XYZ file of C-alpha atoms in Angstrom:
728
model
C -24.667 3.911 -9.430
C -21.289 2.412 -8.539
C -19.618 5.788 -8.991
C -22.298 7.384 -6.800
C -21.706 4.873 -3.995
C -17.955 5.356 -4.293
C -18.445 9.084 -3.652
C -20.240 8.305 -0.381
C -17.318 6.124 0.690
C -14.936 9.008 0.026
C -17.092 11.396 2.028
C -17.454 9.800 5.419
C -19.342 6.523 4.890
C -17.303 3.445 5.741
C -18.876 0.153 4.797
C -18.364 -3.517 3.950
C -18.730 -5.312 6.327
C -18.673 -2.394 8.854
C -21.092 0.442 8.057
C -20.324 3.784 9.718
C -22.676 6.655 8.898
C -21.105 9.429 10.935
C -21.030 13.244 11.002
C -18.922 13.535 7.815
C -21.385 11.392 5.881
C -24.433 13.360 7.037
C -22.667 16.658 6.330
C -21.846 15.514 2.795
C -25.431 14.341 2.186
C -26.764 17.670 3.467
C -24.409 19.619 1.188
C -25.604 17.794 -1.941
C -29.261 18.053 -0.905
C -29.868 14.300 -0.852
C -31.910 12.070 1.457
C -29.712 10.315 4.014
C -32.286 7.557 4.551
C -32.493 6.796 0.809
C -28.729 6.631 0.426
C -28.299 4.396 3.467
C -30.963 2.060 2.074
C -29.202 1.918 -1.317
C -25.865 1.112 0.272
C -27.348 -1.662 2.389
C -29.076 -3.207 -0.624
C -25.762 -3.337 -2.516
C -24.169 -5.406 0.242
C -24.083 -9.196 0.274
C -23.095 -11.418 3.151
C -23.030 -10.643 6.856
C -22.865 -7.131 8.315
C -20.373 -7.022 11.175
C -21.058 -3.466 12.322
C -23.702 -0.773 11.779
C -23.299 2.698 13.315
C -25.656 5.696 12.925
C -24.055 8.731 14.587
C -25.138 12.338 14.125
C -25.753 15.293 16.428
C -27.613 17.286 13.741
C -29.366 14.964 11.265
C -32.771 13.452 12.018
C -34.104 10.175 10.629
C -37.722 9.071 10.706
C -38.686 6.206 12.977
C -39.706 4.095 9.958
C -36.358 4.665 8.209
C -34.359 3.492 11.202
C -36.757 0.554 11.635
C -35.994 -0.621 8.095
C -32.258 -0.482 8.786
C -32.597 -2.418 12.047
C -34.767 -5.093 10.457
C -32.357 -5.456 7.519
C -29.170 -5.775 9.569
C -30.833 -8.116 12.065
C -31.088 -10.636 9.223
C -27.412 -10.316 8.323
C -25.519 -11.449 11.414
C -25.042 -7.973 12.950
C -22.455 -7.946 15.760
C -21.853 -4.280 16.623
C -24.671 -1.719 16.620
C -24.591 1.992 17.524
C -27.592 4.345 17.386
C -27.025 7.992 18.318
C -29.277 10.296 16.327
C -30.414 13.870 17.022
C -34.147 13.165 16.948
C -36.522 15.438 18.890
C -38.133 12.389 20.471
C -36.436 9.251 21.679
C -36.314 6.477 19.109
C -38.457 3.405 19.859
C -36.524 0.229 19.114
C -38.416 -2.386 17.055
C -38.919 -5.808 18.633
C -36.734 -7.292 15.902
C -33.642 -6.080 17.760
C -34.334 -8.546 20.564
C -33.900 -11.505 18.190
C -30.333 -10.552 17.158
C -28.502 -13.431 18.794
C -25.240 -12.440 17.066
C -24.906 -9.011 18.740
C -21.669 -8.554 20.718
C -21.640 -4.756 21.213
C -24.727 -2.544 21.594
C -24.596 1.233 22.138
C -27.877 3.155 22.281
C -28.442 6.867 22.836
C -31.834 8.591 23.144
C -33.757 5.338 22.747
C -36.888 3.848 24.272
C -37.618 0.155 24.217
C -40.113 -2.297 25.586
C -38.256 -5.262 26.965
C -39.971 -8.607 26.210
C -39.799 -10.900 29.216
C -37.049 -13.482 28.894
C -35.015 -11.428 26.388
C -31.640 -13.003 25.662
C -28.555 -11.637 23.951
C -26.388 -14.780 24.219
C -23.245 -13.197 22.725
C -23.471 -9.601 23.976
C -20.180 -8.468 25.562
C -20.714 -4.713 25.913
C -23.930 -2.720 26.536
C -23.931 1.105 26.664
C -27.137 3.057 27.296
C -27.296 6.866 27.308
C -30.404 9.007 27.822
C -32.434 5.835 27.292
C -35.539 4.446 28.927
C -37.141 1.039 29.384
C -40.945 1.216 29.479
C -43.589 -1.256 30.618
C -41.007 -3.751 31.813
C -42.791 -4.762 35.053
C -39.712 -6.540 36.379
C -38.809 -8.132 33.030
C -35.808 -10.449 32.941
C -32.855 -9.712 30.663
C -30.408 -12.595 30.135
C -26.879 -11.513 29.149
C -24.743 -14.587 29.749
C -21.524 -13.133 28.262
C -21.874 -9.471 29.194
C -18.595 -8.028 30.522
C -19.174 -4.265 30.338
C -22.295 -2.249 31.237
C -22.425 1.566 31.007
C -25.502 3.551 32.079
C -25.548 7.323 31.556
C -28.631 9.456 32.318
C -30.925 6.438 31.993
C -34.508 6.277 33.236
C -36.397 3.436 34.906
C -33.814 0.696 34.422
C -33.196 -0.011 38.090
C -35.930 -2.659 38.449
C -34.946 -4.751 35.416
C -33.920 -8.248 36.478
C -30.580 -8.519 34.705
C -28.850 -11.916 34.662
C -25.183 -11.401 33.701
C -22.820 -13.749 35.544
C -19.680 -12.499 33.724
C -20.138 -8.762 34.244
C -16.876 -7.186 35.490
C -17.048 -3.532 34.339
C -19.889 -1.274 35.520
C -20.275 2.469 34.936
C -23.187 4.395 36.483
C -23.405 8.110 35.685
C -26.458 10.069 36.848
C -28.757 7.076 36.516
C -29.768 3.728 37.976
C -30.484 4.372 41.647
C -28.018 2.161 43.522
C -27.865 2.122 47.305
C -25.682 0.131 49.676
C -28.632 -2.193 50.216
C -28.310 -3.219 46.531
C -24.788 -4.497 47.174
C -26.162 -6.795 49.879
C -28.877 -8.361 47.705
C -27.651 -8.143 44.086
C -24.989 -10.763 43.160
C -24.021 -8.753 40.062
C -22.672 -5.896 42.187
C -20.803 -8.343 44.357
C -18.835 -9.673 41.346
C -17.927 -6.323 39.729
C -14.160 -5.766 39.388
C -14.123 -2.248 37.944
C -16.685 0.350 39.037
C -17.174 3.918 37.806
C -19.499 6.358 39.598
C -20.081 10.070 39.308
C -20.704 12.405 42.221
C -24.497 12.085 42.136
C -24.388 8.276 41.941
C -21.935 8.190 44.843
C -24.296 10.405 46.859
C -27.232 8.079 46.027
C -25.413 5.219 47.744
C -26.098 7.035 50.983
C -29.814 7.546 50.360
C -30.121 4.862 53.026
C -27.962 5.104 56.184
C -24.324 4.377 55.357
C -23.494 1.052 57.046
C -20.323 0.392 58.959
C -19.756 -2.764 56.908
C -21.735 -4.498 54.143
C -23.103 -8.016 54.474
C -20.884 -9.170 51.578
C -17.275 -8.685 50.573
C -16.936 -6.939 47.198
C -14.618 -8.055 44.394
C -13.664 -4.522 43.300
C -10.134 -4.023 41.985
C -10.492 -0.435 40.810
C -12.849 2.444 41.610
C -13.237 5.554 39.486
C -15.182 8.602 40.687
C -16.049 11.335 38.158
C -17.085 14.911 38.887
C -16.692 14.530 42.644
C -18.201 17.298 44.729
C -16.462 17.010 48.086
C -18.761 16.533 51.061
C -18.667 14.491 54.233
C -21.485 12.273 52.966
C -19.777 11.487 49.662
C -16.440 10.803 51.389
C -18.125 8.472 53.886
C -19.782 6.561 51.006
C -16.452 6.218 49.205
C -14.763 4.952 52.380
C -17.492 2.344 52.828
C -16.889 1.014 49.310
C -13.130 0.895 49.843
C -13.365 -0.827 53.220
C -15.570 -3.575 51.806
C -13.276 -4.212 48.811
C -10.207 -6.138 50.049
C -8.852 -6.532 46.484
C -9.110 -2.886 45.469
C -5.697 -1.516 44.454
C -6.498 1.460 42.197
C -8.415 4.652 42.987
C -9.113 7.159 40.218
C -10.696 10.560 40.948
C -11.580 12.321 37.701
C -11.857 15.983 38.710
C -12.933 17.437 42.024
C -15.642 19.968 41.160
C -17.495 22.770 42.975
C -15.205 22.698 45.966
C -16.370 24.970 48.798
C -13.230 26.779 49.917
C -14.746 28.295 53.042
C -12.968 27.695 56.336
C -16.108 26.107 57.775
C -16.304 23.524 54.968
C -12.609 22.630 55.130
C -12.686 22.336 58.923
C -15.772 20.102 58.701
C -13.987 17.741 56.323
C -10.804 17.702 58.432
C -12.801 17.012 61.587
C -14.549 14.065 59.949
C -11.304 12.568 58.612
C -9.564 12.933 61.965
C -12.464 11.238 63.767
C -12.701 8.451 61.172
C -8.946 7.770 61.059
C -9.404 4.031 61.663
C -11.894 3.792 58.807
C -9.504 5.740 56.566
C -6.594 3.401 57.377
C -8.729 0.333 56.671
C -10.029 1.826 53.404
C -6.582 2.670 52.043
C -4.668 -0.374 53.314
C -4.311 -2.069 49.859
C -4.263 0.939 47.529
C -1.252 0.900 45.198
C -2.178 3.543 42.632
C -4.052 6.816 43.082
C -4.808 9.037 40.103
C -6.160 12.573 40.542
C -7.172 14.130 37.228
C -7.656 17.826 36.391
C -5.912 18.953 39.575
C -6.539 22.630 40.384
C -4.582 23.006 43.604
C -7.507 23.801 45.919
C -7.176 23.455 49.682
C -9.603 20.521 49.755
C -7.664 18.653 47.043
C -4.402 19.172 48.925
C -6.090 17.866 52.080
C -7.240 14.682 50.333
C -3.794 14.032 48.884
C -2.166 14.532 52.294
C -4.555 12.031 53.920
C -4.064 9.417 51.200
C -0.260 9.673 51.319
C -0.253 9.403 55.121
C -2.509 6.313 55.339
C -1.659 4.165 52.273
C 1.103 1.715 53.328
C 1.117 -0.116 49.955
C 1.021 2.978 47.758
C 3.430 2.937 44.804
C 2.217 5.811 42.614
C 0.338 9.025 43.200
C -0.385 10.376 39.706
C -1.526 13.981 39.643
C -2.604 15.354 36.276
C -2.732 19.120 36.180
C -5.573 21.113 34.701
C -3.455 24.207 34.182
C -0.160 25.756 35.253
C -1.263 26.029 38.896
C 0.135 22.537 39.437
C 3.769 23.664 39.487
C 3.561 26.050 42.509
C 1.992 23.260 44.591
C 4.557 20.628 43.642
C 7.020 21.502 46.388
C 4.323 21.271 49.061
C 3.067 17.932 47.705
C 6.558 16.443 47.812
C 6.920 17.469 51.473
C 3.920 15.427 52.692
C 4.582 12.415 54.923
C 4.180 9.061 53.166
C 3.185 5.808 54.861
C 4.763 3.822 52.019
C 8.522 4.083 51.438
C 7.903 3.195 47.762
C 5.298 5.881 47.125
C 6.186 8.294 44.332
C 4.425 11.437 43.241
C 4.499 11.812 39.514
C 6.164 15.219 39.418
C 6.408 15.272 35.632
C 2.978 16.021 34.113
C 1.411 13.075 32.307
C 1.089 14.911 29.008
C 4.841 15.596 29.058
C 5.845 11.963 29.695
C 3.362 10.761 27.102
C 4.714 13.226 24.547
C 8.249 11.950 25.169
C 7.291 8.277 25.005
C 5.235 8.648 21.830
C 8.327 9.997 20.054
C 10.402 6.938 20.932
C 10.607 3.567 19.151
C 9.161 0.645 21.119
C 12.639 -0.597 22.095
C 13.643 2.792 23.536
C 10.293 3.138 25.306
C 11.032 -0.093 27.161
C 14.594 1.062 27.898
C 13.349 4.164 29.764
C 12.395 1.825 32.614
C 16.061 1.732 33.758
C 16.161 5.492 34.371
C 14.129 5.417 37.576
C 11.057 3.873 39.184
C 9.080 6.858 37.960
C 10.046 6.264 34.317
C 9.441 2.530 34.712
C 5.922 3.270 35.946
C 5.339 5.767 33.147
C 6.571 3.346 30.498
C 4.456 0.495 31.828
C 1.411 2.758 31.975
C 2.098 3.975 28.439
C 2.321 0.436 27.077
C -0.687 -0.882 28.952
C -3.320 0.150 26.376
C -1.739 -2.178 23.752
C -4.572 -4.486 22.717
C -3.231 -5.679 19.358
C 0.300 -6.872 18.623
C 1.698 -8.186 15.314
C 5.139 -9.811 15.148
C 6.581 -11.139 11.875
C 10.151 -12.483 11.817
C 11.943 -13.248 8.549
C 15.155 -14.760 9.948
C 15.384 -18.359 11.136
C 14.913 -18.570 14.896
C 14.305 -22.003 16.373
C 13.922 -20.486 19.844
C 14.202 -16.941 21.159
C 13.919 -16.108 24.897
C 13.487 -12.410 24.069
C 10.297 -13.115 22.114
C 9.045 -15.346 24.908
C 9.614 -12.558 27.442
C 7.919 -10.039 25.177
C 4.779 -12.170 24.856
C 4.861 -12.808 28.607
C 4.866 -9.034 29.085
C 1.870 -8.718 26.735
C 0.019 -11.444 28.645
C 0.234 -9.272 31.757
C -1.089 -6.225 29.952
C -4.440 -7.484 28.630
C -3.420 -8.247 25.046
C -6.592 -8.934 23.024
C -5.368 -9.591 19.467
C -2.078 -11.377 18.772
C -0.536 -12.232 15.375
C 2.710 -14.247 15.296
C 4.563 -15.266 12.140
C 7.883 -17.063 12.541
C 10.237 -18.391 9.863
C 11.853 -21.796 9.356
C 9.204 -23.487 11.469
C 10.506 -21.894 14.669
C 9.080 -23.089 17.968
C 6.080 -21.183 19.241
C 6.905 -19.444 22.561
C 5.150 -21.216 25.415
C 4.089 -17.855 26.867
C 1.403 -17.655 24.164
C -0.574 -20.196 26.186
C -0.563 -17.755 29.109
C -2.422 -15.062 27.138
C -5.782 -16.336 28.337
C -7.511 -12.993 27.799
C -6.974 -13.187 24.007
C -9.972 -12.735 21.726
C -8.173 -13.139 18.388
C -5.100 -15.333 17.809
C -3.238 -15.889 14.517
C -0.190 -18.177 14.315
C 1.740 -18.777 11.095
C 4.831 -20.773 10.070
C 5.929 -22.290 13.351
C 6.123 -25.472 15.400
C 3.507 -25.758 18.134
C 4.455 -27.981 21.055
C 2.041 -28.884 23.809
C 2.571 -26.881 27.021
C 2.796 -28.705 30.382
C -0.775 -27.694 31.202
C -3.107 -26.387 28.514
C -5.582 -23.951 30.058
C -8.870 -22.770 28.616
C -8.973 -19.722 26.333
C -12.431 -18.757 27.561
C -12.495 -15.445 25.665
C -11.053 -16.526 22.310
C -13.544 -16.063 19.460
C -11.169 -16.208 16.451
C -8.287 -18.643 15.808
C -6.115 -18.947 12.679
C -3.378 -21.570 12.237
C -1.542 -21.396 8.900
C 1.447 -23.465 7.782
C 2.113 -24.662 11.310
C 3.306 -28.043 12.538
C 1.006 -29.411 15.203
C -0.130 -32.855 16.222
C -3.762 -33.777 15.630
C -4.137 -34.536 19.343
C -2.878 -31.093 20.387
C -5.020 -29.403 17.735
C -8.158 -31.136 19.007
C -7.263 -30.241 22.588
C -6.517 -26.605 21.708
C -9.829 -26.115 19.889
C -11.853 -27.878 22.582
C -10.346 -25.456 25.135
C -11.792 -22.505 23.213
C -15.405 -22.933 24.256
C -16.577 -19.618 22.734
C -14.709 -19.942 19.432
C -16.754 -18.505 16.555
C -14.247 -18.334 13.692
C -11.616 -20.959 12.838
C -9.077 -20.911 9.988
C -6.910 -24.005 9.484
C -4.319 -24.202 6.724
C -2.469 -27.386 7.656
C -1.061 -28.977 4.525
C 0.861 -31.667 6.398
C -2.080 -32.721 8.576
C -3.021 -36.252 7.476
C -5.113 -37.488 10.391
C -8.783 -36.733 10.774
C -9.310 -34.023 13.381
C -12.515 -33.940 15.406
C -13.541 -30.358 16.128
C -15.507 -29.674 19.298
C -16.518 -26.034 19.160
C -20.216 -25.559 19.933
C -20.210 -21.808 19.159
C -18.315 -22.092 15.838
C -19.975 -20.081 13.067
C -17.248 -19.676 10.434
C -14.715 -22.278 9.271
C -12.017 -22.058 6.562
C -9.790 -25.108 6.236
C -7.602 -27.585 4.416
C -7.714 -31.158 5.659
C -10.365 -33.530 7.032
C -12.995 -32.805 9.649
C -15.789 -34.464 11.525
C -19.161 -32.854 11.979
C -19.883 -29.487 13.599
C -23.671 -29.239 14.032
C -24.046 -25.477 14.654
C -21.712 -24.207 11.926
C -23.316 -21.379 9.954
C -20.475 -20.548 7.548
C -18.066 -22.889 5.790
C -15.371 -22.173 3.223
C -13.891 -25.139 1.311
C -11.009 -23.788 -0.734
C -8.352 -25.845 -2.526
C -9.583 -29.104 -0.994
C -7.205 -32.025 -1.552
C -8.438 -33.736 -4.737
C -7.048 -37.197 -4.085
C -8.157 -40.810 -3.947
C -8.094 -40.617 -0.174
C -10.415 -37.600 -0.234
C -12.833 -39.539 -2.450
C -13.593 -41.803 0.487
C -15.456 -38.970 2.213
C -19.242 -39.404 2.332
C -20.261 -36.011 0.893
C -24.029 -36.278 1.601
C -23.279 -37.272 5.196
C -20.705 -34.470 5.441
C -23.186 -31.744 4.428
C -26.129 -33.222 6.253
C -24.219 -32.791 9.521
C -24.268 -28.994 9.100
C -27.848 -28.600 10.212
C -27.886 -24.770 10.290
C -25.405 -23.933 7.519
C -26.158 -20.412 6.187
C -22.993 -19.312 4.382
C -21.205 -21.594 1.876
C -18.009 -20.777 -0.050
C -16.672 -23.263 -2.640
C -14.025 -23.163 -5.367
C -13.452 -25.184 -8.541
C -11.523 -28.088 -7.007
C -14.093 -28.497 -4.282
C -16.952 -28.399 -6.795
C -15.270 -31.138 -8.826
C -15.021 -33.084 -5.611
C -18.701 -32.547 -4.793
C -20.545 -32.864 -8.127
C -18.657 -35.813 -9.626
C -18.415 -39.249 -8.059
C -15.362 -41.536 -8.102
C -16.231 -42.886 -11.585
C -16.595 -39.383 -13.022
C -20.403 -39.477 -13.199
C -22.069 -36.135 -12.347
C -24.185 -36.217 -9.230
C -25.895 -33.849 -6.772
C -26.877 -33.884 -3.152
C -29.880 -36.114 -2.389
C -31.359 -33.330 -0.234
C -31.621 -29.537 -0.241
C -29.482 -27.250 1.923
C -32.528 -25.395 3.185
C -30.675 -23.024 5.556
C -28.062 -21.775 3.074
C -28.724 -18.093 2.360
C -25.348 -17.007 0.959
C -23.450 -18.953 -1.722
C -20.028 -17.916 -3.005
C -18.356 -19.829 -5.864
C -15.007 -18.842 -7.302
C -12.502 -20.001 -9.942
C -15.057 -22.234 -11.673
C -16.206 -23.432 -15.078
C -19.922 -23.069 -15.669
C -20.447 -26.810 -16.044
C -19.786 -27.054 -12.295
C -22.627 -24.874 -10.986
C -25.297 -27.564 -10.838
C -25.163 -27.380 -7.016
C -27.000 -24.055 -6.955
C -30.173 -26.119 -7.394
C -29.538 -27.655 -3.956
C -29.972 -24.250 -2.285
C -33.636 -23.254 -2.812
C -33.620 -20.594 -0.067
C -30.651 -18.608 -1.353
C -30.832 -14.853 -0.764
C -27.363 -13.847 -1.990
C -25.217 -15.454 -4.693
C -21.720 -14.509 -5.767
C -19.799 -16.269 -8.545
C -16.417 -14.816 -9.409
C -13.455 -15.764 -11.576
C -15.748 -17.586 -14.015
C -13.397 -19.333 -16.412
C -13.736 -19.959 -20.148
C -13.856 -23.547 -21.418
C -13.100 -24.551 -24.984
C -13.576 -21.974 -27.711
C -16.748 -23.569 -29.091
C -18.245 -24.899 -25.857
C -21.927 -25.785 -26.461
C -24.861 -24.871 -24.243
C -25.309 -26.843 -21.026
C -28.475 -28.859 -20.345
C -28.142 -28.091 -16.626
C -28.604 -24.370 -17.407
C -31.551 -24.651 -19.786
C -34.732 -22.928 -18.600
C -36.973 -25.591 -20.128
C -35.320 -28.455 -18.275
C -35.633 -26.775 -14.873
C -39.377 -26.322 -14.544
C -39.264 -27.488 -10.911
C -36.478 -25.088 -9.881
C -37.210 -21.585 -8.608
C -34.979 -19.222 -6.610
C -37.897 -17.752 -4.718
C -35.769 -15.900 -2.142
C -32.805 -14.719 -4.238
C -32.368 -10.938 -3.905
C -28.812 -10.142 -4.993
C -26.423 -11.705 -7.527
C -22.833 -10.839 -8.391
C -21.231 -12.451 -11.450
C -17.608 -11.897 -12.443
C -15.547 -13.465 -15.226
C -15.976 -14.675 -18.814
C -19.719 -14.288 -19.330
C -19.847 -13.118 -22.963
C -20.222 -16.745 -24.035
C -23.055 -19.145 -24.787
C -22.846 -20.653 -21.319
C -22.485 -17.293 -19.607
C -25.656 -16.044 -21.280
C -27.425 -19.239 -20.212
C -26.570 -18.605 -16.559
C -27.693 -14.948 -16.666
C -30.953 -15.842 -18.406
C -31.619 -18.644 -15.905
C -31.091 -16.451 -12.839
C -33.187 -13.568 -14.206
C -36.024 -15.885 -15.208
C -36.078 -17.955 -12.024
C -35.753 -15.234 -9.351
C -39.121 -13.536 -8.674
C -37.830 -11.272 -5.854
C -34.478 -10.353 -7.389
C -33.516 -6.734 -6.682
C -30.020 -6.359 -8.064
C -27.601 -8.201 -10.374
C -24.040 -7.017 -10.979
C -22.319 -8.366 -14.114
C -18.565 -7.807 -14.251
C -17.170 -9.298 -17.467
C -14.677 -8.867 -20.305
C -14.998 -8.174 -24.031
C -12.691 -7.483 -26.935
C -14.524 -5.253 -29.393
C -11.682 -5.383 -31.926
C -11.131 -9.101 -32.257
C -13.890 -11.315 -30.833
C -12.741 -14.710 -29.678
C -14.409 -17.833 -31.148
C -17.453 -18.817 -29.144
C -18.123 -15.215 -28.039
C -20.837 -12.824 -29.266
C -19.881 -10.879 -32.359
C -22.980 -8.821 -33.287
C -22.426 -5.258 -34.427
C -21.727 -2.543 -33.583
C -19.644 -3.935 -30.679
C -19.554 -6.813 -28.262
C -20.173 -4.478 -25.330
C -23.367 -2.960 -26.738
C -24.589 -6.274 -28.112
C -24.038 -8.107 -24.838
C -25.866 -5.416 -22.904
C -28.762 -5.429 -25.365
C -29.159 -9.207 -25.280
C -29.125 -9.335 -21.466
C -31.614 -6.476 -21.176
C -33.933 -8.359 -23.523
C -34.065 -11.412 -21.238
C -37.369 -11.908 -19.435
C -37.169 -11.091 -15.738
C -39.336 -12.861 -13.190
C -38.942 -9.870 -10.854
C -40.280 -6.492 -12.024
C -37.860 -4.805 -9.594
C -34.750 -6.549 -10.899
C -31.976 -4.100 -11.789
C -28.948 -5.192 -13.832
C -25.690 -3.270 -13.483
C -22.941 -3.838 -16.063
C -19.240 -3.328 -15.433
C -17.550 -4.383 -18.682
C -13.813 -4.360 -19.300
C -12.792 -4.407 -22.956
C -9.070 -4.397 -22.063
C -8.820 -0.652 -22.736
C -11.883 0.994 -21.187
C -14.078 0.193 -18.210
C -17.751 0.730 -19.043
C -20.193 1.053 -16.108
C -23.883 1.270 -16.864
C -27.266 0.443 -15.432
């Protein structure tokens, strides 16, 4: 089975914890004559822990409604964050109601879907929503609460215009051939008033004028950029575009993605010229703040040339006119374009095609790319535009640098170009550049091996969801302040060996925490990893029951040997256990342990997934453990345990005890993976030694154990130091 799943990974299926079932996967499944739904189900059942992403994408393969339902229901129970459904079904797929309970979703992309929207639906963490060829039925003005939504894309959608959407942080809106929006909507809908980046196609732009185009709107829009796709030139569409521009005092970028179906008749061109000449005051007002104009797929038509001439003549703040050719017809028109009068002395026409400058810049190292900015304003603009898409930046320095202005300037540059993911690793405890605290748009920040000094004014990182601090020097006061200024923080990693003071963590959205040190309670934490906890007299003063009781919704627990010693033995060395059950824990991961330290599994009665790896061997003749005896645990039952992974020295008396216990006490167990070691030539004392070999004997003994679940499947992966044996 493991070899079978490995073949799917090699042929287009990417999984763990992101599952991508794309065209390559479906093509491979079709070629071998297998069932895609069955294979997807098998792969999901092999996975333990949370599922970060799940993507079904195929333009040819069809999946039954029930098969997709099972996938949605399964991933909704495993912390799904990113979901994509785009299948080639004859009929639109009806989403199950379970999807509306996925509070962990951050990105949702649906194509050819139908869904009934329960009133009051909330996706508290959704950042991006993309709907294509989708329909909402029987909504009757239902409310949809998306408190963190930043991006909404609607393409060929039906009947979504009357949904009451509450999304106070929405800044990016794309409407293509759907969602009937008129100018009246801008006057009454606060969402449209707050949008910073708007994308419309020609039909959506025309729909704005389905009511009379007003001279001015009742509200001032917050638009910074406007993109128009597939623009069919007409007086009505141009008047609608001018109205948007005039009512957007902050708009600095205009992007026209292809002018299509241009009527080249003299009558049509004269009509457009007459309108623009009569509306010259409106044109001047509309273009007064424009700094960048981009015209894509330029064909050199008379109407396109007319538009460019008007924009150059009436844009006093224009800096760049970027014209991207569709074919070689661009070159003959270049001389005429350069001769047009320009209202801005700084306006430049990009006379080197974008694909050429990009090809040059992609061949250069980063340092030389930056250096091209000294050649001319045109190259400086091209270089800046080329670097702008950088969303992730990793910098690791091996030499000792206490301070470095160049690094500070580099990070300052990144802060102005929407950096999303930043990793900094300095040597010799160098000082962290203060410009890091200006990257307020960061979503992921990792800082290693440096000195962190408090900035003059610490601002809020209101988009940061992941923070890692490893081997850094930072005061407890600054650490508390930094974390409290990350109000949406979900994942926190602290590796602070020199931190001696107790740090109070105030992070209401925190769901995952890996640390070394001391903490005070975090009530909503769902995942905690306690690895290499300081095993000292000072640590013994911690009230362990109080510590765990504070985690009221803990779902994911990761412990190692030193932490288990800390938890299951009191100060006098007497074994103990928690006085209450951790009823919300569904996933338990133990590593680097001896089997006399697993008594805590009895404190997790609602476990669904268990993983124990690096199981160590005690003394050669270690006797059986009372805590693992079936007879002494009549009141213990793992009624929800579905999957178990065991790795380490299990061909021992104690190892067999653990396997027997889990098989006999897990009535809904589906799958157990045993990864262990044998030496068929020279068995160690305390290990099984029945003939003909340890491997066969171990497998036979385990298979003979009684199983509480009739569906339980045991998979063996046995290493005998020379050969890996995989069997089911």
